[in-house]
Tab-separated table of N, CA and C in Angstrom:
chain	number	residue	atom	x	y	z
I	1	MET	N	11.332	45.512	2.854
I	1	MET	CA	10.357	44.557	2.360
I	1	MET	C	11.049	43.296	1.813
I	2	LYS	N	12.144	43.500	1.053
I	2	LYS	CA	12.882	42.358	0.518
I	2	LYS	C	13.437	41.503	1.641
I	3	THR	N	13.896	42.122	2.706
I	3	THR	CA	14.457	41.391	3.831
I	3	THR	C	13.389	40.537	4.500
I	4	ILE	N	12.186	41.104	4.658
I	4	ILE	CA	11.092	40.353	5.287
I	4	ILE	C	10.721	39.156	4.423
I	5	LEU	N	10.606	39.368	3.099
I	5	LEU	CA	10.277	38.263	2.198
I	5	LEU	C	11.352	37.185	2.231
I	6	PHE	N	12.620	37.603	2.227
I	6	PHE	CA	13.714	36.639	2.258
I	6	PHE	C	13.681	35.830	3.552
I	7	THR	N	13.437	36.523	4.679
I	7	THR	CA	13.369	35.850	5.978
I	7	THR	C	12.222	34.845	6.009
I	8	LEU	N	11.051	35.248	5.508
I	8	LEU	CA	9.899	34.349	5.464
I	8	LEU	C	10.191	33.129	4.602
I	9	LEU	N	10.774	33.360	3.446
I	9	LEU	CA	11.102	32.268	2.539
I	9	LEU	C	12.102	31.310	3.178
I	10	THR	N	13.104	31.854	3.853
I	10	THR	CA	14.108	31.034	4.529
I	10	THR	C	13.466	30.176	5.606
I	11	VAL	N	12.587	30.774	6.402
I	11	VAL	CA	11.903	30.032	7.466
I	11	VAL	C	11.058	28.903	6.868
I	12	LEU	N	10.362	29.197	5.766
I	12	LEU	CA	9.538	28.165	5.129
I	12	LEU	C	10.379	27.018	4.605
I	13	VAL	N	11.470	27.336	3.924
I	13	VAL	CA	12.322	26.300	3.348
I	13	VAL	C	12.973	25.473	4.444
I	14	VAL	N	13.546	26.114	5.446
I	14	VAL	CA	14.205	25.390	6.535
I	14	VAL	C	13.176	24.582	7.324
I	15	GLY	N	12.026	25.172	7.581
I	15	GLY	CA	10.966	24.467	8.313
I	15	GLY	C	10.501	23.235	7.573
I	16	THR	N	10.310	23.346	6.261
I	16	THR	CA	9.885	22.194	5.455
I	16	THR	C	10.959	21.123	5.456
I	17	SER	N	12.202	21.525	5.302
I	17	SER	CA	13.303	20.570	5.289
I	17	SER	C	13.403	19.847	6.627
I	18	ASN	N	13.285	20.582	7.716
I	18	ASN	CA	13.348	19.959	9.032
I	18	ASN	C	12.178	19.012	9.249
I	19	ALA	N	10.991	19.373	8.769
I	19	ALA	CA	9.818	18.502	8.912
I	19	ALA	C	10.032	17.199	8.146
I	20	GLN	N	10.615	17.311	6.950
I	20	GLN	CA	10.879	16.103	6.172
I	20	GLN	C	11.899	15.225	6.881
I	21	THR	N	12.917	15.841	7.440
I	21	THR	CA	13.928	15.079	8.171
I	21	THR	C	13.311	14.405	9.385
I	22	ARG	N	12.467	15.130	10.134
I	22	ARG	CA	11.808	14.531	11.292
I	22	ARG	C	10.947	13.346	10.869
I	23	ASN	N	10.212	13.490	9.748
I	23	ASN	CA	9.380	12.386	9.279
I	23	ASN	C	10.220	11.156	8.979
I	24	LEU	N	11.375	11.355	8.358
I	24	LEU	CA	12.233	10.222	8.043
I	24	LEU	C	12.797	9.608	9.319
I	25	MET	N	13.160	10.445	10.273
I	25	MET	CA	13.719	9.942	11.516
I	25	MET	C	12.653	9.223	12.332
I	26	ASN	N	11.396	9.651	12.225
I	26	ASN	CA	10.309	8.991	12.946
I	26	ASN	C	9.776	7.802	12.167
I	27	ASN	N	10.411	7.465	11.082
I	27	ASN	CA	10.037	6.327	10.257
I	27	ASN	C	8.616	6.461	9.694
I	28	THR	N	8.268	7.664	9.283
I	28	THR	CA	6.951	7.851	8.688
I	28	THR	C	7.013	7.800	7.174
I	29	LYS	N	8.176	7.472	6.649
I	29	LYS	CA	8.275	7.272	5.211
I	29	LYS	C	7.355	6.112	4.858
I	30	PRO	N	6.495	6.271	3.864
I	30	PRO	CA	5.521	5.216	3.576
I	30	PRO	C	6.172	3.901	3.143
I	31	TYR	N	5.517	2.841	3.521
I	31	TYR	CA	5.863	1.520	3.035
I	31	TYR	C	5.025	1.260	1.792
I	32	THR	N	5.622	0.612	0.807
I	32	THR	CA	4.879	0.134	-0.352
I	32	THR	C	4.927	-1.385	-0.300
I	33	ILE	N	3.751	-1.984	-0.388
I	33	ILE	CA	3.636	-3.427	-0.243
I	33	ILE	C	2.910	-3.980	-1.468
I	34	LEU	N	3.537	-4.914	-2.137
I	34	LEU	CA	2.908	-5.592	-3.264
I	34	LEU	C	2.436	-6.958	-2.786
I	35	VAL	N	1.157	-7.215	-2.950
I	35	VAL	CA	0.597	-8.518	-2.625
I	35	VAL	C	0.262	-9.174	-3.955
I	36	LEU	N	1.071	-10.172	-4.334
I	36	LEU	CA	0.891	-10.860	-5.602
I	36	LEU	C	-0.103	-11.993	-5.396
I	37	MET	N	-1.121	-12.056	-6.257
I	37	MET	CA	-2.202	-13.027	-6.076
I	37	MET	C	-2.495	-13.735	-7.388
I	38	ASN	N	-3.142	-14.890	-7.256
I	38	ASN	CA	-3.610	-15.608	-8.425
I	38	ASN	C	-5.060	-16.002	-8.180
I	39	ALA	N	-5.942	-15.598	-9.092
I	39	ALA	CA	-7.361	-15.923	-8.960
I	39	ALA	C	-7.561	-17.423	-9.059
I	40	THR	N	-8.414	-17.948	-8.181
I	40	THR	CA	-8.707	-19.382	-8.201
I	40	THR	C	-9.932	-19.642	-9.069
I	41	SER	N	-10.173	-20.913	-9.333
I	41	SER	CA	-11.349	-21.281	-10.134
I	41	SER	C	-12.644	-20.897	-9.423
I	42	LYS	N	-12.631	-20.865	-8.088
I	42	LYS	CA	-13.833	-20.445	-7.354
I	42	LYS	C	-14.189	-18.991	-7.674
I	43	TRP	N	-13.183	-18.135	-7.774
I	43	TRP	CA	-13.425	-16.733	-8.123
I	43	TRP	C	-13.878	-16.617	-9.571
I	44	LEU	N	-13.181	-17.316	-10.431
I	44	LEU	CA	-13.471	-17.215	-11.859
I	44	LEU	C	-14.820	-17.834	-12.216
I	45	SER	N	-15.313	-18.755	-11.400
I	45	SER	CA	-16.614	-19.360	-11.689
I	45	SER	C	-17.780	-18.463	-11.285
I	46	LEU	N	-17.499	-17.422	-10.491
I	46	LEU	CA	-18.538	-16.439	-10.174
I	46	LEU	C	-18.805	-15.579	-11.409
I	47	SER	N	-20.033	-15.142	-11.569
I	47	SER	CA	-20.319	-14.213	-12.674
I	47	SER	C	-19.661	-12.875	-12.357
I	48	ARG	N	-19.495	-12.058	-13.363
I	48	ARG	CA	-18.900	-10.738	-13.144
I	48	ARG	C	-19.744	-9.912	-12.175
I	49	GLU	N	-21.056	-10.069	-12.251
I	49	GLU	CA	-21.951	-9.358	-11.328
I	49	GLU	C	-21.750	-9.851	-9.896
I	50	GLU	N	-21.613	-11.163	-9.717
I	50	GLU	CA	-21.371	-11.721	-8.379
I	50	GLU	C	-20.034	-11.233	-7.820
I	51	ARG	N	-19.035	-11.154	-8.663
I	51	ARG	CA	-17.728	-10.652	-8.220
I	51	ARG	C	-17.841	-9.199	-7.766
I	52	SER	N	-18.528	-8.389	-8.573
I	52	SER	CA	-18.697	-6.972	-8.221
I	52	SER	C	-19.456	-6.808	-6.913
I	53	THR	N	-20.519	-7.578	-6.753
I	53	THR	CA	-21.319	-7.505	-5.534
I	53	THR	C	-20.499	-7.933	-4.323
I	54	PHE	N	-19.747	-9.025	-4.458
I	54	PHE	CA	-18.889	-9.492	-3.366
I	54	PHE	C	-17.876	-8.419	-3.003
I	55	PHE	N	-17.242	-7.865	-4.003
I	55	PHE	CA	-16.211	-6.869	-3.754
I	55	PHE	C	-16.792	-5.654	-3.034
I	56	GLU	N	-17.908	-5.146	-3.544
I	56	GLU	CA	-18.522	-3.954	-2.940
I	56	GLU	C	-18.983	-4.208	-1.508
I	57	SER	N	-19.540	-5.377	-1.239
I	57	SER	CA	-20.093	-5.622	0.098
I	57	SER	C	-19.078	-6.185	1.085
I	58	ASN	N	-18.012	-6.803	0.616
I	58	ASN	CA	-17.064	-7.450	1.523
I	58	ASN	C	-15.664	-6.845	1.540
I	59	VAL	N	-15.173	-6.411	0.407
I	59	VAL	CA	-13.789	-5.947	0.340
I	59	VAL	C	-13.692	-4.431	0.520
I	60	THR	N	-14.560	-3.686	-0.134
I	60	THR	CA	-14.522	-2.228	-0.009
I	60	THR	C	-14.603	-1.773	1.449
I	61	PRO	N	-15.493	-2.355	2.277
I	61	PRO	CA	-15.519	-1.934	3.689
I	61	PRO	C	-14.201	-2.186	4.429
I	62	ILE	N	-13.484	-3.229	4.054
I	62	ILE	CA	-12.177	-3.495	4.667
I	62	ILE	C	-11.198	-2.383	4.282
I	63	PHE	N	-11.173	-2.035	3.005
I	63	PHE	CA	-10.283	-0.965	2.551
I	63	PHE	C	-10.617	0.348	3.242
I	64	GLU	N	-11.906	0.622	3.423
I	64	GLU	CA	-12.329	1.867	4.073
I	64	GLU	C	-11.935	1.900	5.540
I	65	LYS	N	-11.923	0.757	6.189
I	65	LYS	CA	-11.604	0.674	7.614
I	65	LYS	C	-10.184	1.168	7.906
I	66	VAL	N	-9.269	0.933	6.989
I	66	VAL	CA	-7.868	1.336	7.193
I	66	VAL	C	-7.494	2.523	6.298
I	67	GLY	N	-8.481	3.114	5.661
I	67	GLY	CA	-8.247	4.120	4.628
I	67	GLY	C	-7.547	5.396	5.054
I	68	LYS	N	-7.527	5.714	6.335
I	68	LYS	CA	-6.854	6.952	6.764
I	68	LYS	C	-5.343	6.865	6.610
I	69	THR	N	-4.793	5.667	6.799
I	69	THR	CA	-3.332	5.521	6.737
I	69	THR	C	-2.870	4.571	5.647
I	70	THR	N	-3.814	3.840	5.051
I	70	THR	CA	-3.437	2.773	4.130
I	70	THR	C	-4.260	2.876	2.849
I	71	LYS	N	-3.581	3.022	1.734
I	71	LYS	CA	-4.238	3.118	0.431
I	71	LYS	C	-3.974	1.839	-0.359
I	72	VAL	N	-5.022	1.346	-1.014
I	72	VAL	CA	-4.912	0.109	-1.778
I	72	VAL	C	-5.298	0.382	-3.224
I	73	LYS	N	-4.450	-0.073	-4.131
I	73	LYS	CA	-4.749	-0.025	-5.561
I	73	LYS	C	-4.711	-1.455	-6.072
I	74	LEU	N	-5.638	-1.784	-6.957
I	74	LEU	CA	-5.733	-3.136	-7.508
I	74	LEU	C	-5.315	-3.147	-8.969
I	75	TYR	N	-4.569	-4.175	-9.353
I	75	TYR	CA	-4.061	-4.281	-10.714
I	75	TYR	C	-4.328	-5.677	-11.261
I	76	ASP	N	-4.585	-5.753	-12.555
I	76	ASP	CA	-4.694	-7.019	-13.265
I	76	ASP	C	-3.371	-7.288	-13.977
I	77	SER	N	-2.935	-8.534	-13.927
I	77	SER	CA	-1.695	-8.876	-14.627
I	77	SER	C	-1.794	-10.202	-15.364
I	78	GLU	N	-3.007	-10.774	-15.423
I	78	GLU	CA	-3.158	-12.099	-16.043
I	78	GLU	C	-2.749	-12.123	-17.506
I	79	TYR	N	-2.716	-10.987	-18.132
I	79	TYR	CA	-2.329	-10.942	-19.550
I	79	TYR	C	-0.818	-11.046	-19.736
I	80	PHE	N	-0.086	-10.833	-18.640
I	80	PHE	CA	1.360	-10.716	-18.743
I	80	PHE	C	2.141	-11.684	-17.875
I	81	HIS	N	1.441	-12.410	-17.004
I	81	HIS	CA	2.143	-13.272	-16.066
I	81	HIS	C	1.332	-14.540	-15.837
I	82	SER	N	1.980	-15.668	-15.796
I	82	SER	CA	1.246	-16.934	-15.675
I	82	SER	C	0.931	-17.319	-14.230
I	83	LYS	N	1.692	-16.843	-13.265
I	83	LYS	CA	1.464	-17.225	-11.867
I	83	LYS	C	0.783	-16.145	-11.054
I	84	THR	N	0.794	-14.930	-11.534
I	84	THR	CA	0.198	-13.812	-10.806
I	84	THR	C	-0.846	-13.173	-11.707
I	85	SER	N	-2.114	-13.384	-11.368
I	85	SER	CA	-3.182	-12.807	-12.195
I	85	SER	C	-3.551	-11.400	-11.760
I	86	ASP	N	-3.274	-11.082	-10.503
I	86	ASP	CA	-3.653	-9.789	-9.942
I	86	ASP	C	-2.642	-9.404	-8.870
I	87	PHE	N	-2.581	-8.120	-8.575
I	87	PHE	CA	-1.789	-7.709	-7.425
I	87	PHE	C	-2.366	-6.445	-6.827
I	88	MET	N	-2.126	-6.318	-5.528
I	88	MET	CA	-2.496	-5.113	-4.796
I	88	MET	C	-1.224	-4.333	-4.518
I	89	MET	N	-1.297	-3.028	-4.716
I	89	MET	CA	-0.215	-2.165	-4.292
I	89	MET	C	-0.753	-1.364	-3.109
I	90	ILE	N	-0.192	-1.617	-1.957
I	90	ILE	CA	-0.639	-0.996	-0.722
I	90	ILE	C	0.419	0.011	-0.299
I	91	THR	N	-0.014	1.205	0.044
I	91	THR	CA	0.882	2.230	0.559
I	91	THR	C	0.392	2.595	1.948
I	92	THR	N	1.299	2.545	2.920
I	92	THR	CA	0.894	2.843	4.291
I	92	THR	C	2.031	3.466	5.078
I	93	THR	N	1.661	4.259	6.055
I	93	THR	CA	2.619	4.773	7.029
I	93	THR	C	2.405	4.083	8.371
I	94	ASN	N	1.450	3.146	8.410
I	94	ASN	CA	1.081	2.506	9.667
I	94	ASN	C	1.014	0.987	9.446
I	95	LEU	N	2.037	0.299	9.886
I	95	LEU	CA	2.078	-1.153	9.672
I	95	LEU	C	1.000	-1.877	10.472
I	96	GLU	N	0.531	-1.295	11.559
I	96	GLU	CA	-0.561	-1.915	12.320
I	96	GLU	C	-1.835	-1.936	11.482
I	97	ASP	N	-2.111	-0.856	10.759
I	97	ASP	CA	-3.284	-0.837	9.888
I	97	ASP	C	-3.111	-1.790	8.709
I	98	TYR	N	-1.888	-1.910	8.209
I	98	TYR	CA	-1.626	-2.891	7.143
I	98	TYR	C	-1.917	-4.303	7.654
I	99	LYS	N	-1.433	-4.615	8.865
I	99	LYS	CA	-1.679	-5.938	9.433
I	99	LYS	C	-3.172	-6.169	9.643
I	100	LEU	N	-3.898	-5.135	10.069
I	100	LEU	CA	-5.351	-5.243	10.221
I	100	LEU	C	-5.995	-5.542	8.870
I	101	LEU	N	-5.557	-4.840	7.829
I	101	LEU	CA	-6.064	-5.078	6.476
I	101	LEU	C	-5.898	-6.545	6.087
I	102	ILE	N	-4.715	-7.084	6.284
I	102	ILE	CA	-4.446	-8.475	5.907
I	102	ILE	C	-5.270	-9.435	6.753
I	103	GLU	N	-5.375	-9.181	8.041
I	103	GLU	CA	-6.176	-10.061	8.906
I	103	GLU	C	-7.646	-10.053	8.486
I	104	LEU	N	-8.184	-8.886	8.159
I	104	LEU	CA	-9.581	-8.812	7.726
I	104	LEU	C	-9.782	-9.526	6.390
I	105	LEU	N	-8.806	-9.422	5.491
I	105	LEU	CA	-8.883	-10.166	4.227
I	105	LEU	C	-8.788	-11.667	4.490
I	106	ARG	N	-7.970	-12.057	5.454
I	106	ARG	CA	-7.837	-13.484	5.798
I	106	ARG	C	-9.151	-14.039	6.336
I	107	ASP	N	-9.919	-13.188	7.009
I	107	ASP	CA	-11.214	-13.611	7.554
I	107	ASP	C	-12.313	-13.631	6.501
I	108	SER	N	-12.003	-13.162	5.308
I	108	SER	CA	-13.002	-13.105	4.236
I	108	SER	C	-12.812	-14.284	3.276
I	109	LYS	N	-13.679	-14.360	2.296
I	109	LYS	CA	-13.583	-15.427	1.295
I	109	LYS	C	-12.397	-15.227	0.354
I	110	ILE	N	-11.814	-14.025	0.355
I	110	ILE	CA	-10.622	-13.801	-0.479
I	110	ILE	C	-9.585	-14.868	-0.143
I	111	TYR	N	-9.310	-15.048	1.146
I	111	TYR	CA	-8.385	-16.084	1.593
I	111	TYR	C	-9.116	-17.393	1.876
I	112	GLY	N	-10.352	-17.307	2.389
I	112	GLY	CA	-11.045	-18.455	2.937
I	112	GLY	C	-11.546	-19.479	1.939
I	113	GLU	N	-12.098	-19.060	0.822
I	113	GLU	CA	-12.646	-20.040	-0.137
I	113	GLU	C	-11.535	-20.909	-0.726
I	114	PRO	N	-10.451	-20.534	-1.150
I	114	PRO	CA	-10.026	-19.160	-1.379
I	114	PRO	C	-10.444	-18.666	-2.766
I	115	TYR	N	-10.706	-17.368	-2.826
I	115	TYR	CA	-10.935	-16.760	-4.127
I	115	TYR	C	-9.607	-16.414	-4.793
I	116	PHE	N	-8.593	-16.173	-3.968
I	116	PHE	CA	-7.260	-15.865	-4.486
I	116	PHE	C	-6.220	-16.597	-3.666
I	117	ASP	N	-5.206	-17.118	-4.351
I	117	ASP	CA	-4.025	-17.640	-3.679
I	117	ASP	C	-3.017	-16.512	-3.603
I	118	ILE	N	-2.381	-16.359	-2.453
I	118	ILE	CA	-1.356	-15.339	-2.301
I	118	ILE	C	-0.040	-15.954	-2.781
I	119	VAL	N	0.528	-15.357	-3.815
I	119	VAL	CA	1.763	-15.856	-4.416
I	119	VAL	C	2.978	-15.348	-3.652
I	120	ASP	N	2.940	-14.060	-3.288
I	120	ASP	CA	4.075	-13.454	-2.598
I	120	ASP	C	3.654	-12.103	-2.046
I	121	ILE	N	4.384	-11.648	-1.040
I	121	ILE	CA	4.202	-10.306	-0.492
I	121	ILE	C	5.578	-9.661	-0.466
I	122	ILE	N	5.682	-8.478	-1.064
I	122	ILE	CA	6.955	-7.766	-1.163
I	122	ILE	C	6.776	-6.406	-0.493
I	123	VAL	N	7.652	-6.088	0.467
I	123	VAL	CA	7.560	-4.842	1.215
I	123	VAL	C	8.820	-4.024	0.958
I	124	GLY	N	8.640	-2.734	0.740
I	124	GLY	CA	9.792	-1.856	0.567
I	124	GLY	C	9.441	-0.420	0.900
I	125	GLN	N	10.471	0.401	0.949
I	125	GLN	CA	10.309	1.837	1.117
I	125	GLN	C	11.121	2.527	0.035
I	126	GLU	N	10.542	3.562	-0.530
I	126	GLU	CA	11.156	4.245	-1.664
I	126	GLU	C	12.493	4.862	-1.279
I	127	ASN	N	13.504	4.582	-2.094
I	127	ASN	CA	14.841	5.158	-1.945
I	127	ASN	C	15.370	5.078	-0.520
I	128	LEU	N	15.124	3.986	0.161
I	128	LEU	CA	15.550	3.839	1.547
I	128	LEU	C	17.067	3.909	1.682
I	129	PHE	N	17.774	3.530	0.625
I	129	PHE	CA	19.239	3.587	0.666
I	129	PHE	C	19.732	5.001	0.936
I	130	GLU	N	18.976	6.014	0.484
I	130	GLU	CA	19.381	7.399	0.719
I	130	GLU	C	19.389	7.720	2.207
I	131	ASP	N	18.413	7.209	2.943
I	131	ASP	CA	18.366	7.430	4.399
I	131	ASP	C	19.583	6.810	5.063
I	132	PHE	N	19.935	5.585	4.658
I	132	PHE	CA	21.089	4.930	5.249
I	132	PHE	C	22.383	5.638	4.865
I	133	ASN	N	22.471	6.146	3.634
I	133	ASN	CA	23.650	6.903	3.235
I	133	ASN	C	23.825	8.133	4.114
I	134	GLU	N	22.719	8.800	4.436
I	134	GLU	CA	22.784	9.983	5.313
I	134	GLU	C	23.228	9.582	6.718
I	135	LYS	N	22.743	8.467	7.222
I	135	LYS	CA	23.140	8.004	8.554
I	135	LYS	C	24.616	7.658	8.583
I	136	LEU	N	25.132	7.072	7.503
I	136	LEU	CA	26.546	6.692	7.461
I	136	LEU	C	27.461	7.905	7.417
I	137	LYS	N	26.965	9.023	6.889
I	137	LYS	CA	27.779	10.250	6.802
I	137	LYS	C	27.996	10.863	8.192
I	138	LYS	N	27.107	10.553	9.137
I	138	LYS	CA	27.173	11.185	10.472
I	138	LYS	C	28.128	10.481	11.376
């Protein structure tokens, strides 16, 4: 019985490790993208109710469209930064869906009025140096 349990445990551990390695080799490690924004006077001149209504009817459907592979979190930073009032933290394993997200936002009043100026976009992957260190060892 102990041998069977040990064998099962070994298969699970090795299988999980190999799956993680395959994911890294297939470049499925998620990208984290920070979109730094600054609210414009057009956005700020809307009432809070108008902002909520706009967001629910125009922005939420965009987020849902790419929601299987791309997660978006919204943050306020106007209390701590003079050039960046808000930022989005986007996590995705599919850069095509990320590009679709940005294009759909560009077609909306977020970019069009504009309600927000895009200050910067920063893209990275968590601990990517570890992957390169492993490649250099081979």
